[in-house]
Coordinates of C-alpha atoms and ligand atoms in Angstrom, one line a residue:
T1 CA 0.0 0.0 0.0
Q2 CA 1.1 3.5 -0.8
T3 CA 2.9 5.5 2.0
T4 CA 2.2 9.1 2.8
R5 CA 4.8 11.9 2.6
P6 CA 4.8 12.4 6.3
Q7 CA 5.5 8.6 6.7
R8 CA 8.4 8.9 4.2
M9 CA 9.7 11.9 6.1
L10 CA 9.6 9.9 9.4
A11 CA 11.5 7.0 7.7
A12 CA 14.2 9.4 6.6
V13 CA 14.6 10.7 10.2
Q14 CA 14.8 7.1 11.5
K15 CA 17.3 6.2 8.8
S16 CA 19.6 9.3 9.0
A17 CA 19.2 11.0 12.3
T18 CA 20.7 10.1 15.7
R19 CA 18.2 9.3 18.4
G20 CA 18.2 12.0 21.1
D21 CA 20.0 14.5 18.8
P22 CA 17.4 17.2 17.8
R23 CA 19.6 19.0 15.3
S24 CA 20.4 15.8 13.4
V25 CA 16.6 15.3 13.1
V26 CA 16.3 18.8 11.6
K27 CA 19.2 18.1 9.3
A28 CA 17.7 14.8 8.1
I29 CA 14.3 16.4 7.3
D30 CA 16.0 19.3 5.4
Q31 CA 18.1 16.8 3.4
F32 CA 15.0 14.7 2.6
C33 CA 13.1 17.8 1.4
R34 CA 16.0 19.1 -0.7
Q35 CA 17.0 15.8 -2.2
K36 CA 13.8 13.7 -2.3
E37 CA 10.5 15.5 -1.8
W38 CA 9.4 19.1 -1.1
A39 CA 7.4 19.4 2.1
M40 CA 5.9 22.4 4.0
N41 CA 8.4 22.6 6.9
V42 CA 9.6 26.1 7.7
G43 CA 13.0 24.8 6.4
D44 CA 16.6 25.7 6.9
E45 CA 16.7 29.3 5.6
K46 CA 13.7 30.6 7.5
G47 CA 14.7 28.2 10.2
C48 CA 17.8 30.2 11.0
I49 CA 15.6 33.3 11.5
L50 CA 13.4 31.3 13.7
D51 CA 16.4 30.1 15.7
S52 CA 17.6 33.7 16.2
V53 CA 14.1 34.9 17.5
V54 CA 13.8 31.9 19.8
T55 CA 17.3 32.5 21.2
E56 CA 16.5 36.3 21.7
V57 CA 13.2 35.7 23.4
N58 CA 14.5 32.7 25.4
P59 CA 10.8 31.7 26.2
A60 CA 9.6 29.8 29.2
T61 CA 6.3 29.1 27.4
V62 CA 5.8 28.6 23.6
L63 CA 2.7 27.9 21.6
E64 CA 3.0 26.5 18.1
L65 CA 0.0 26.5 15.8
G66 CA 0.3 23.8 13.1
T67 CA 2.7 20.9 14.0
Y68 CA 2.7 19.1 10.7
C69 CA 5.6 16.7 11.1
A70 CA 7.2 18.5 14.0
Y71 CA 10.2 20.0 12.1
S72 CA 9.8 23.5 13.7
T73 CA 8.6 21.9 16.9
V74 CA 11.9 20.1 17.3
R75 CA 13.9 23.0 16.0
I76 CA 12.4 25.4 18.6
A77 CA 12.5 22.9 21.5
S78 CA 16.2 22.2 20.9
L79 CA 16.9 25.8 21.8
L80 CA 14.7 26.2 24.9
P81 CA 15.9 26.5 28.5
P82 CA 15.6 23.4 30.8
D83 CA 12.2 24.0 32.4
A84 CA 10.5 25.6 29.3
K85 CA 7.3 24.1 27.8
L86 CA 6.2 24.0 24.2
I87 CA 2.6 23.3 23.4
T88 CA 1.9 22.5 19.7
L89 CA -1.6 22.2 18.2
E90 CA -2.2 19.8 15.3
F91 CA -5.6 19.2 13.6
N92 CA -4.9 16.2 11.4
P93 CA -4.6 12.9 13.4
H94 CA -2.3 11.3 10.8
N95 CA 0.1 14.3 11.0
A96 CA -0.1 14.2 14.8
A97 CA 0.9 10.5 14.9
I98 CA 3.9 11.1 12.7
A99 CA 4.9 14.2 14.6
R100 CA 4.8 12.3 17.9
Q101 CA 7.3 9.8 16.5
V102 CA 9.6 12.6 15.2
I103 CA 9.5 14.3 18.7
A104 CA 10.3 10.9 20.4
W105 CA 13.2 10.3 18.0
A106 CA 14.6 13.7 18.9
G107 CA 14.3 12.9 22.6
L108 CA 12.2 16.0 23.3
G109 CA 9.0 14.3 24.7
D110 CA 9.4 16.0 28.1
K111 CA 9.6 19.6 26.6
I112 CA 6.9 19.3 24.0
Q113 CA 3.1 18.6 24.5
L114 CA 1.3 17.8 21.2
V115 CA -2.4 18.5 21.4
E116 CA -4.7 17.2 18.7
G117 CA -7.6 19.3 17.6
P118 CA -8.5 22.7 16.1
S119 CA -6.6 25.7 17.5
G120 CA -9.9 27.6 17.8
D121 CA -11.2 25.0 20.3
W122 CA -8.0 24.7 22.3
I123 CA -6.8 28.3 22.7
P124 CA -9.6 29.2 25.1
K125 CA -8.7 26.1 27.2
M126 CA -5.0 26.8 27.6
K127 CA -5.2 28.2 31.1
E128 CA -7.6 25.5 32.6
K129 CA -6.1 22.5 30.8
F130 CA -2.4 23.3 30.8
G131 CA -1.9 25.8 33.6
I132 CA -0.6 28.4 31.1
E133 CA -0.9 32.0 32.1
T134 CA 0.6 33.7 29.1
F135 CA 2.8 32.6 26.1
D136 CA 6.2 34.3 25.7
L137 CA 6.4 33.1 22.1
V138 CA 3.8 32.0 19.5
F139 CA 4.8 30.4 16.2
L140 CA 2.0 30.6 13.6
D141 CA 2.3 28.1 10.8
H142 CA -1.1 26.5 10.4
W143 CA -4.0 27.3 8.0
K144 CA -3.3 30.8 6.7
D145 CA -6.8 32.0 7.2
R146 CA -6.6 31.0 10.9
Y147 CA -3.7 33.4 11.8
L148 CA -6.0 36.4 12.3
P149 CA -8.9 34.8 14.1
D150 CA -6.6 32.9 16.4
T151 CA -4.5 36.0 17.2
K152 CA -7.7 37.9 18.2
L153 CA -8.7 34.8 20.2
M154 CA -5.4 34.8 22.1
E155 CA -5.8 38.5 22.9
E156 CA -9.4 37.9 24.1
C157 CA -8.3 34.9 26.3
G158 CA -5.5 37.0 27.9
L159 CA -2.8 34.7 26.6
L160 CA -0.5 37.5 25.5
R161 CA 1.4 39.8 27.9
K162 CA 3.4 42.9 27.3
G163 CA 6.4 41.7 25.4
S164 CA 4.9 38.4 24.0
V165 CA 6.3 37.7 20.6
L166 CA 4.2 36.4 17.6
L167 CA 6.3 34.9 14.8
A168 CA 4.3 34.1 11.6
D169 CA 5.5 31.9 8.8
N170 CA 4.4 32.4 5.1
V171 CA 3.3 36.0 5.3
I172 CA 4.2 36.3 1.6
C173 CA 3.8 32.8 0.2
P174 CA 1.1 31.3 0.4
G175 CA 0.4 34.7 2.2
T176 CA -1.7 35.9 5.1
P177 CA -3.0 39.3 3.9
D178 CA -5.7 39.9 6.5
Y179 CA -3.3 39.0 9.3
L180 CA -0.5 41.2 8.0
E181 CA -2.9 44.2 7.5
Y182 CA -4.2 43.8 11.1
I183 CA -0.9 43.3 12.9
R184 CA 1.0 46.0 11.0
N185 CA -1.8 48.6 11.6
S186 CA -2.6 47.7 15.1
P187 CA -1.2 50.1 17.8
R188 CA -1.0 47.1 20.1
Y189 CA 1.9 45.5 18.1
K190 CA 5.4 46.5 17.0
S191 CA 6.1 44.4 13.8
Q192 CA 9.2 43.6 11.8
Y193 CA 9.4 41.7 8.5
F194 CA 12.2 39.2 7.9
R195 CA 12.6 38.6 4.2
S196 CA 13.6 35.1 3.1
H197 CA 12.5 32.4 0.7
L198 CA 9.8 29.7 0.6
E199 CA 11.4 26.6 2.1
Y200 CA 13.7 24.8 -0.3
T201 CA 12.9 27.2 -3.2
K202 CA 13.9 30.6 -4.6
V203 CA 10.4 32.0 -4.3
E204 CA 10.1 35.0 -1.9
D205 CA 8.6 34.4 1.5
G206 CA 9.3 35.8 5.0
L207 CA 8.5 35.7 8.7
E208 CA 6.7 38.5 10.5
K209 CA 7.8 39.1 14.1
S210 CA 5.3 41.1 16.2
V211 CA 5.8 42.2 19.8
F212 CA 2.5 42.6 21.8
L213 CA 2.6 46.0 23.6
G214 CA -0.1 45.2 26.1
Ligands
611_1 O1 -0.5 25.5 4.0 C1 0.6 25.6 4.7 N1 0.6 25.3 6.0 C2 -0.6 24.8 6.6 C3 -0.2 23.9 7.7 C4 -1.1 23.1 8.3 C5 -0.7 22.2 9.3 O2 -1.4 22.5 10.5 C6 -2.6 21.8 10.5 S1 -3.9 22.9 10.4 C7 -4.4 23.3 12.0 C8 -5.6 23.9 12.1 C9 -6.0 24.3 13.4 N2 -5.3 24.1 14.4 C10 -4.1 23.5 14.3 C11 -3.6 23.1 13.1 C12 -2.6 20.8 9.3 O3 -3.1 19.6 9.7 C13 -1.2 20.8 8.9 O4 -0.5 19.8 9.7 C14 1.9 25.9 4.0 C15 1.9 25.9 2.7 C16 3.1 26.2 2.0 N3 3.1 26.2 0.6 O5 4.1 26.5 0.0 O6 2.0 25.9 0.0 C17 4.2 26.6 2.7 C18 4.2 26.6 4.1 O7 5.3 26.9 4.8 C19 3.0 26.3 4.8 O8 3.0 26.3 6.2
MG2 MG1 4.8 27.3 6.9

């Protein structure tokens, strides 16, 4: 029977990456996507920008919207301080099942909590279910038409504090025009665009970093 791309990506990790070595997992996925099959991971070029923002923020609490195969989940978690917690939301059970195995291979199971279901349902439950007060960093990489509604929902649920950082992937390609318009014109955010390329291609894309001003 035919395998799926996430299954083939996991096989590449299990073949080429060292158990317990998160950066080798990241490298194995990038190699697979460059040499074998394109996939919608944030990738190595935008990944370096992601690394620099994670290092600068040095977050104790991280929310990732859109796990897919956990490439960015592992990339972020590999840079977190010891007691930090990363919660990642994934809608598709098949992707979630693959992501759990990638996270396990990287040895990051105690830093990462993968939650299955739509972000819109889970964001209002973050405090009661996971004891989270506010997020220091949010990485948006799920359905592009959910960036804006979920950002407004996080504001309404009091999950952002003065200084919380939102980092959004794909603001150019595939594009998130309504999110960009809102966040760049809102007096409640200070935004900065990091120009880059769509993963594994020469097409322009970029990350938008926005600091919540309270
Ligand atoms: O479509 C893209 N990403 C959507 C990602 C979606 C991922 O998140 C959930 S959706 C969800 C919904 C609600 N809550 C949690 C997760 C899906 O099951 C998938 O695993 C995308 C597309 C391109 N591209 O070039 O076409 C490039 C990229 O970098 C991209 O991120
Ligand atoms: Mg993306």
